[in-house]
PDB file of C-alpha atoms in Angstrom:
ATOM      1  CA  UNK A   1       1.898 -38.366  13.045  1.00  0.00           C
ATOM      2  CA  UNK A   2       1.700 -40.259  16.319  1.00  0.00           C
ATOM      3  CA  UNK A   3       4.989 -41.998  15.628  1.00  0.00           C
ATOM      4  CA  UNK A   4       6.832 -38.774  14.866  1.00  0.00           C
ATOM      5  CA  UNK A   5       5.354 -37.034  17.911  1.00  0.00           C
ATOM      6  CA  UNK A   6       6.432 -39.930  20.156  1.00  0.00           C
ATOM      7  CA  UNK A   7       9.944 -39.976  18.736  1.00  0.00           C
ATOM      8  CA  UNK A   8      10.525 -36.238  19.263  1.00  0.00           C
ATOM      9  CA  UNK A   9       7.940 -35.008  21.768  1.00  0.00           C
ATOM     10  CA  UNK A  10       9.730 -31.646  22.108  1.00  0.00           C
ATOM     11  CA  UNK A  11       9.046 -30.800  18.449  1.00  0.00           C
ATOM     12  CA  UNK A  12       6.092 -28.406  18.495  1.00  0.00           C
ATOM     13  CA  UNK A  13       5.543 -28.825  14.750  1.00  0.00           C
ATOM     14  CA  UNK A  14       5.131 -32.593  15.167  1.00  0.00           C
ATOM     15  CA  UNK A  15       2.694 -32.058  18.014  1.00  0.00           C
ATOM     16  CA  UNK A  16       0.729 -29.564  15.952  1.00  0.00           C
ATOM     17  CA  UNK A  17       0.566 -31.957  12.992  1.00  0.00           C
ATOM     18  CA  UNK A  18      -0.754 -34.643  15.318  1.00  0.00           C
ATOM     19  CA  UNK A  19      -3.459 -32.328  16.613  1.00  0.00           C
ATOM     20  CA  UNK A  20      -4.570 -31.713  13.008  1.00  0.00           C
ATOM     21  CA  UNK A  21      -4.765 -35.466  12.392  1.00  0.00           C
ATOM     22  CA  UNK A  22      -6.883 -35.970  15.495  1.00  0.00           C
ATOM     23  CA  UNK A  23      -9.238 -33.226  14.320  1.00  0.00           C
ATOM     24  CA  UNK A  24      -9.494 -34.733  10.847  1.00  0.00           C
ATOM     25  CA  UNK A  25     -10.362 -38.097  12.348  1.00  0.00           C
ATOM     26  CA  UNK A  26     -12.897 -36.400  14.604  1.00  0.00           C
ATOM     27  CA  UNK A  27     -14.513 -34.693  11.618  1.00  0.00           C
ATOM     28  CA  UNK A  28     -14.789 -37.970   9.718  1.00  0.00           C
ATOM     29  CA  UNK A  29     -16.182 -39.898  12.672  1.00  0.00           C
ATOM     30  CA  UNK A  30     -18.679 -37.129  13.398  1.00  0.00           C
ATOM     31  CA  UNK A  31     -19.882 -37.202   9.785  1.00  0.00           C
ATOM     32  CA  UNK A  32     -20.327 -40.972  10.112  1.00  0.00           C
ATOM     33  CA  UNK A  33     -22.496 -40.518  13.195  1.00  0.00           C
ATOM     34  CA  UNK A  34     -19.906 -41.879  15.636  1.00  0.00           C
ATOM     35  CA  UNK A  35     -20.168 -39.086  18.179  1.00  0.00           C
ATOM     36  CA  UNK A  36     -18.366 -40.713  21.087  1.00  0.00           C
ATOM     37  CA  UNK A  37     -15.360 -41.682  18.968  1.00  0.00           C
ATOM     38  CA  UNK A  38     -15.299 -38.228  17.377  1.00  0.00           C
ATOM     39  CA  UNK A  39     -15.320 -36.610  20.799  1.00  0.00           C
ATOM     40  CA  UNK A  40     -12.355 -38.705  21.943  1.00  0.00           C
ATOM     41  CA  UNK A  41     -10.304 -37.563  18.957  1.00  0.00           C
ATOM     42  CA  UNK A  42     -11.290 -33.933  19.419  1.00  0.00           C
ATOM     43  CA  UNK A  43     -10.294 -34.200  23.090  1.00  0.00           C
ATOM     44  CA  UNK A  44      -6.852 -35.498  22.108  1.00  0.00           C
ATOM     45  CA  UNK A  45      -6.396 -32.607  19.705  1.00  0.00           C
ATOM     46  CA  UNK A  46      -7.569 -30.130  22.335  1.00  0.00           C
ATOM     47  CA  UNK A  47      -5.151 -31.538  24.921  1.00  0.00           C
ATOM     48  CA  UNK A  48      -2.205 -30.981  22.563  1.00  0.00           C
ATOM     49  CA  UNK A  49      -3.308 -27.489  21.597  1.00  0.00           C
ATOM     50  CA  UNK A  50      -3.856 -26.391  25.172  1.00  0.00           C
ATOM     51  CA  UNK A  51      -0.352 -27.592  25.983  1.00  0.00           C
ATOM     52  CA  UNK A  52       1.197 -25.795  22.988  1.00  0.00           C
ATOM     53  CA  UNK A  53      -0.689 -22.569  23.742  1.00  0.00           C
ATOM     54  CA  UNK A  54       0.441 -22.679  27.378  1.00  0.00           C
ATOM     55  CA  UNK A  55       4.059 -23.287  26.425  1.00  0.00           C
ATOM     56  CA  UNK A  56       4.179 -20.437  23.874  1.00  0.00           C
ATOM     57  CA  UNK A  57       1.316 -18.048  24.661  1.00  0.00           C
ATOM     58  CA  UNK A  58       2.753 -15.387  22.351  1.00  0.00           C
ATOM     59  CA  UNK A  59       2.207 -17.566  19.268  1.00  0.00           C
ATOM     60  CA  UNK A  60      -1.012 -16.400  17.637  1.00  0.00           C
ATOM     61  CA  UNK A  61      -1.162 -19.511  15.441  1.00  0.00           C
ATOM     62  CA  UNK A  62      -1.278 -21.731  18.516  1.00  0.00           C
ATOM     63  CA  UNK A  63      -4.036 -19.563  19.989  1.00  0.00           C
ATOM     64  CA  UNK A  64      -5.992 -19.765  16.754  1.00  0.00           C
ATOM     65  CA  UNK A  65      -5.593 -23.558  16.669  1.00  0.00           C
ATOM     66  CA  UNK A  66      -6.867 -23.719  20.234  1.00  0.00           C
ATOM     67  CA  UNK A  67      -9.940 -21.680  19.334  1.00  0.00           C
ATOM     68  CA  UNK A  68     -10.688 -24.160  16.540  1.00  0.00           C
ATOM     69  CA  UNK A  69     -10.446 -27.090  18.959  1.00  0.00           C
ATOM     70  CA  UNK A  70     -12.780 -25.437  21.463  1.00  0.00           C
ATOM     71  CA  UNK A  71     -15.240 -24.843  18.629  1.00  0.00           C
ATOM     72  CA  UNK A  72     -15.020 -28.470  17.457  1.00  0.00           C
ATOM     73  CA  UNK A  73     -15.659 -29.639  21.001  1.00  0.00           C
ATOM     74  CA  UNK A  74     -18.623 -27.292  21.224  1.00  0.00           C
ATOM     75  CA  UNK A  75     -20.023 -28.684  17.983  1.00  0.00           C
ATOM     76  CA  UNK A  76     -19.776 -32.324  19.006  1.00  0.00           C
ATOM     77  CA  UNK A  77     -21.113 -31.686  22.509  1.00  0.00           C
ATOM     78  CA  UNK A  78     -24.058 -29.793  21.088  1.00  0.00           C
ATOM     79  CA  UNK A  79     -24.757 -32.639  18.659  1.00  0.00           C
ATOM     80  CA  UNK A  80     -24.713 -35.011  21.624  1.00  0.00           C
ATOM     81  CA  UNK A  81     -27.278 -32.901  23.490  1.00  0.00           C
ATOM     82  CA  UNK A  82     -24.864 -31.434  26.038  1.00  0.00           C
ATOM     83  CA  UNK A  83     -25.841 -27.789  25.633  1.00  0.00           C
ATOM     84  CA  UNK A  84     -24.208 -26.344  28.758  1.00  0.00           C
ATOM     85  CA  UNK A  85     -20.860 -27.995  28.050  1.00  0.00           C
ATOM     86  CA  UNK A  86     -21.067 -26.915  24.403  1.00  0.00           C
ATOM     87  CA  UNK A  87     -21.684 -23.327  25.442  1.00  0.00           C
ATOM     88  CA  UNK A  88     -18.653 -23.353  27.722  1.00  0.00           C
ATOM     89  CA  UNK A  89     -16.406 -24.465  24.868  1.00  0.00           C
ATOM     90  CA  UNK A  90     -17.904 -21.945  22.444  1.00  0.00           C
ATOM     91  CA  UNK A  91     -17.267 -19.210  25.016  1.00  0.00           C
ATOM     92  CA  UNK A  92     -13.604 -20.202  25.294  1.00  0.00           C
ATOM     93  CA  UNK A  93     -13.247 -20.152  21.515  1.00  0.00           C
ATOM     94  CA  UNK A  94     -14.961 -16.757  21.338  1.00  0.00           C
ATOM     95  CA  UNK A  95     -12.710 -15.307  24.038  1.00  0.00           C
ATOM     96  CA  UNK A  96      -9.567 -16.244  22.092  1.00  0.00           C
ATOM     97  CA  UNK A  97     -10.940 -14.935  18.817  1.00  0.00           C
ATOM     98  CA  UNK A  98     -11.962 -11.640  20.348  1.00  0.00           C
ATOM     99  CA  UNK A  99      -8.438 -11.213  21.697  1.00  0.00           C
ATOM    100  CA  UNK A 100      -6.819 -12.060  18.362  1.00  0.00           C
ATOM    101  CA  UNK A 101      -9.156  -9.716  16.461  1.00  0.00           C
ATOM    102  CA  UNK A 102      -8.446  -6.878  18.885  1.00  0.00           C
ATOM    103  CA  UNK A 103      -4.697  -7.406  18.625  1.00  0.00           C
ATOM    104  CA  UNK A 104      -4.693  -7.381  14.793  1.00  0.00           C
ATOM    105  CA  UNK A 105      -7.938  -5.776  13.617  1.00  0.00           C
ATOM    106  CA  UNK A 106      -6.698  -5.573  10.022  1.00  0.00           C
ATOM    107  CA  UNK A 107      -6.534  -9.385   9.729  1.00  0.00           C
ATOM    108  CA  UNK A 108      -9.608 -10.403   7.735  1.00  0.00           C
ATOM    109  CA  UNK A 109      -9.148 -14.060   8.715  1.00  0.00           C
ATOM    110  CA  UNK A 110      -9.320 -13.169  12.405  1.00  0.00           C
ATOM    111  CA  UNK A 111     -12.426 -11.089  11.800  1.00  0.00           C
ATOM    112  CA  UNK A 112     -14.033 -13.949   9.910  1.00  0.00           C
ATOM    113  CA  UNK A 113     -13.184 -16.402  12.705  1.00  0.00           C
ATOM    114  CA  UNK A 114     -14.795 -14.008  15.165  1.00  0.00           C
ATOM    115  CA  UNK A 115     -17.939 -13.755  13.058  1.00  0.00           C
ATOM    116  CA  UNK A 116     -18.225 -17.555  13.067  1.00  0.00           C
ATOM    117  CA  UNK A 117     -17.877 -17.640  16.853  1.00  0.00           C
ATOM    118  CA  UNK A 118     -20.620 -15.054  17.326  1.00  0.00           C
ATOM    119  CA  UNK A 119     -22.908 -17.187  15.171  1.00  0.00           C
ATOM    120  CA  UNK A 120     -22.025 -20.343  17.103  1.00  0.00           C
ATOM    121  CA  UNK A 121     -22.805 -18.582  20.374  1.00  0.00           C
ATOM    122  CA  UNK A 122     -26.035 -17.286  18.909  1.00  0.00           C
ATOM    123  CA  UNK A 123     -27.020 -20.777  17.833  1.00  0.00           C
ATOM    124  CA  UNK A 124     -26.429 -22.376  21.222  1.00  0.00           C
ATOM    125  CA  UNK A 125     -28.095 -19.534  23.115  1.00  0.00           C
ATOM    126  CA  UNK A 126     -31.125 -19.722  20.854  1.00  0.00           C
ATOM    127  CA  UNK A 127     -31.312 -23.494  21.348  1.00  0.00           C
ATOM    128  CA  UNK A 128     -31.258 -22.869  25.098  1.00  0.00           C
ATOM    129  CA  UNK A 129     -34.180 -20.449  24.852  1.00  0.00           C
ATOM    130  CA  UNK A 130     -32.152 -17.264  25.292  1.00  0.00           C
ATOM    131  CA  UNK A 131     -33.468 -15.420  22.261  1.00  0.00           C
ATOM    132  CA  UNK A 132     -32.373 -11.898  23.192  1.00  0.00           C
ATOM    133  CA  UNK A 133     -28.797 -12.965  23.904  1.00  0.00           C
ATOM    134  CA  UNK A 134     -28.747 -14.983  20.680  1.00  0.00           C
ATOM    135  CA  UNK A 135     -29.871 -11.958  18.704  1.00  0.00           C
ATOM    136  CA  UNK A 136     -27.098  -9.796  20.165  1.00  0.00           C
ATOM    137  CA  UNK A 137     -24.495 -12.316  19.036  1.00  0.00           C
ATOM    138  CA  UNK A 138     -26.036 -12.629  15.588  1.00  0.00           C
ATOM    139  CA  UNK A 139     -25.967  -8.850  15.271  1.00  0.00           C
ATOM    140  CA  UNK A 140     -22.241  -8.789  16.046  1.00  0.00           C
ATOM    141  CA  UNK A 141     -21.614 -11.464  13.436  1.00  0.00           C
ATOM    142  CA  UNK A 142     -23.673  -9.548  10.884  1.00  0.00           C
ATOM    143  CA  UNK A 143     -21.711  -6.361  11.545  1.00  0.00           C
ATOM    144  CA  UNK A 144     -18.441  -8.141  10.773  1.00  0.00           C
ATOM    145  CA  UNK A 145     -19.841  -9.953   7.734  1.00  0.00           C
ATOM    146  CA  UNK A 146     -21.178  -6.665   6.357  1.00  0.00           C
ATOM    147  CA  UNK A 147     -17.787  -5.021   6.731  1.00  0.00           C
ATOM    148  CA  UNK A 148     -15.804  -7.858   5.162  1.00  0.00           C
ATOM    149  CA  UNK A 149     -18.204  -8.170   2.223  1.00  0.00           C
ATOM    150  CA  UNK A 150     -18.056  -4.409   1.659  1.00  0.00           C
ATOM    151  CA  UNK A 151     -14.267  -4.156   1.925  1.00  0.00           C
ATOM    152  CA  UNK A 152     -13.534  -7.115  -0.364  1.00  0.00           C
ATOM    153  CA  UNK A 153     -16.546  -7.514  -2.680  1.00  0.00           C
ATOM    154  CA  UNK A 154     -14.567  -9.785  -5.005  1.00  0.00           C
ATOM    155  CA  UNK A 155     -14.410 -12.484  -2.335  1.00  0.00           C
ATOM    156  CA  UNK A 156     -17.382 -14.764  -2.894  1.00  0.00           C
ATOM    157  CA  UNK A 157     -16.838 -16.463   0.468  1.00  0.00           C
ATOM    158  CA  UNK A 158     -17.351 -13.153   2.269  1.00  0.00           C
ATOM    159  CA  UNK A 159     -20.573 -12.661   0.325  1.00  0.00           C
ATOM    160  CA  UNK A 160     -21.892 -16.092   1.318  1.00  0.00           C
ATOM    161  CA  UNK A 161     -20.835 -15.452   4.930  1.00  0.00           C
ATOM    162  CA  UNK A 162     -23.072 -12.391   4.777  1.00  0.00           C
ATOM    163  CA  UNK A 163     -25.896 -14.569   3.486  1.00  0.00           C
ATOM    164  CA  UNK A 164     -25.485 -16.854   6.508  1.00  0.00           C
ATOM    165  CA  UNK A 165     -25.705 -13.898   8.882  1.00  0.00           C
ATOM    166  CA  UNK A 166     -28.751 -12.466   7.130  1.00  0.00           C
ATOM    167  CA  UNK A 167     -30.563 -15.804   7.295  1.00  0.00           C
ATOM    168  CA  UNK A 168     -29.850 -16.085  11.002  1.00  0.00           C
ATOM    169  CA  UNK A 169     -31.028 -12.530  11.595  1.00  0.00           C
ATOM    170  CA  UNK A 170     -34.294 -13.155   9.758  1.00  0.00           C
ATOM    171  CA  UNK A 171     -34.996 -15.940  12.260  1.00  0.00           C
ATOM    172  CA  UNK A 172     -34.627 -13.704  15.328  1.00  0.00           C
ATOM    173  CA  UNK A 173     -35.766 -10.347  13.954  1.00  0.00           C
ATOM    174  CA  UNK A 174     -39.291 -10.987  12.629  1.00  0.00           C
ATOM    175  CA  UNK A 175     -39.970  -7.317  12.039  1.00  0.00           C
ATOM    176  CA  UNK A 176     -37.205  -7.250   9.418  1.00  0.00           C
ATOM    177  CA  UNK A 177     -37.330 -10.876   8.319  1.00  0.00           C
ATOM    178  CA  UNK A 178     -38.506 -10.139   4.787  1.00  0.00           C
ATOM    179  CA  UNK A 179     -35.811  -7.507   4.233  1.00  0.00           C
ATOM    180  CA  UNK A 180     -33.056  -9.820   5.502  1.00  0.00           C
ATOM    181  CA  UNK A 181     -34.088 -12.849   3.478  1.00  0.00           C
ATOM    182  CA  UNK A 182     -34.741 -10.801   0.322  1.00  0.00           C
ATOM    183  CA  UNK A 183     -31.261  -9.346   0.539  1.00  0.00           C
ATOM    184  CA  UNK A 184     -29.737 -12.790   1.104  1.00  0.00           C
ATOM    185  CA  UNK A 185     -31.506 -14.101  -1.989  1.00  0.00           C
ATOM    186  CA  UNK A 186     -30.307 -11.158  -4.086  1.00  0.00           C
ATOM    187  CA  UNK A 187     -26.687 -11.808  -3.070  1.00  0.00           C
ATOM    188  CA  UNK A 188     -26.949 -15.476  -4.004  1.00  0.00           C
ATOM    189  CA  UNK A 189     -28.588 -14.779  -7.355  1.00  0.00           C
ATOM    190  CA  UNK A 190     -25.944 -12.171  -8.178  1.00  0.00           C
ATOM    191  CA  UNK A 191     -23.172 -14.646  -7.375  1.00  0.00           C
ATOM    192  CA  UNK A 192     -24.847 -17.290  -9.507  1.00  0.00           C
ATOM    193  CA  UNK A 193     -25.233 -14.868 -12.428  1.00  0.00           C
ATOM    194  CA  UNK A 194     -21.547 -13.975 -12.156  1.00  0.00           C
ATOM    195  CA  UNK A 195     -20.484 -17.621 -12.035  1.00  0.00           C
ATOM    196  CA  UNK A 196     -19.049 -17.099  -8.546  1.00  0.00           C
ATOM    197  CA  UNK A 197     -21.405 -19.235  -6.474  1.00  0.00           C
ATOM    198  CA  UNK A 198     -19.533 -22.291  -5.177  1.00  0.00           C
ATOM    199  CA  UNK A 199     -21.048 -25.616  -6.351  1.00  0.00           C
ATOM    200  CA  UNK A 200     -21.617 -26.772  -2.773  1.00  0.00           C
ATOM    201  CA  UNK A 201     -23.779 -23.689  -2.182  1.00  0.00           C
ATOM    202  CA  UNK A 202     -25.941 -24.014  -5.300  1.00  0.00           C
ATOM    203  CA  UNK A 203     -28.786 -25.416  -3.204  1.00  0.00           C
ATOM    204  CA  UNK A 204     -28.852 -22.342  -1.008  1.00  0.00           C
ATOM    205  CA  UNK A 205     -30.931 -20.383  -3.522  1.00  0.00           C
ATOM    206  CA  UNK A 206     -33.871 -22.799  -3.344  1.00  0.00           C
ATOM    207  CA  UNK A 207     -33.620 -22.944   0.453  1.00  0.00           C
ATOM    208  CA  UNK A 208     -33.696 -19.151   0.758  1.00  0.00           C
ATOM    209  CA  UNK A 209     -36.545 -18.925  -1.748  1.00  0.00           C
ATOM    210  CA  UNK A 210     -38.503 -21.377   0.421  1.00  0.00           C
ATOM    211  CA  UNK A 211     -37.768 -19.280   3.491  1.00  0.00           C
ATOM    212  CA  UNK A 212     -39.011 -16.170   1.713  1.00  0.00           C
ATOM    213  CA  UNK A 213     -42.208 -17.844   0.520  1.00  0.00           C
ATOM    214  CA  UNK A 214     -42.903 -18.953   4.086  1.00  0.00           C
ATOM    215  CA  UNK A 215     -42.905 -15.414   5.474  1.00  0.00           C
TER     216      UNK A 215
END
């Protein structure tokens, strides 16, 4: 990817492919606990995507790629204990996703991206002790997750997204914690009974059961 991008630097598709490779390397290094190296790769991807988005601001795919890079940077910075910097990157990702969702509200993928960003912002705000602001972001994510799960009930991923939002809400809304976590557990058990619960999420049932027993 680097060789192709060097040979024809004007080719946006080659640049985009390279940005994906940098992100993949960043993901792998992050999973291996090599935060500094992961950050360097994410920064290279972000640099390319900022350049592509500037050059062709009308391309929604470039904007969406850029939002992903800001989110990745937020994730790695948060993992490295740099909360303020992480928040700044999450905010940039959220801003793009809000714009994309407003421009094409019928796009379920844009709505799902936006829901993820609200949860990321909620997470970082909660970690920084801003519970009320975190709750407001979680509520926005839940609203989207509810709508997507209702509109396309056959999509198991939308159902598990709703579970994620309900679990987060139970952590910041103690007066409704039992209702949220009970509903999350019911969704997971229904998916399991229907054979639609993804294998990598099989452990969620026990985790949610533990959360419920702890209330």
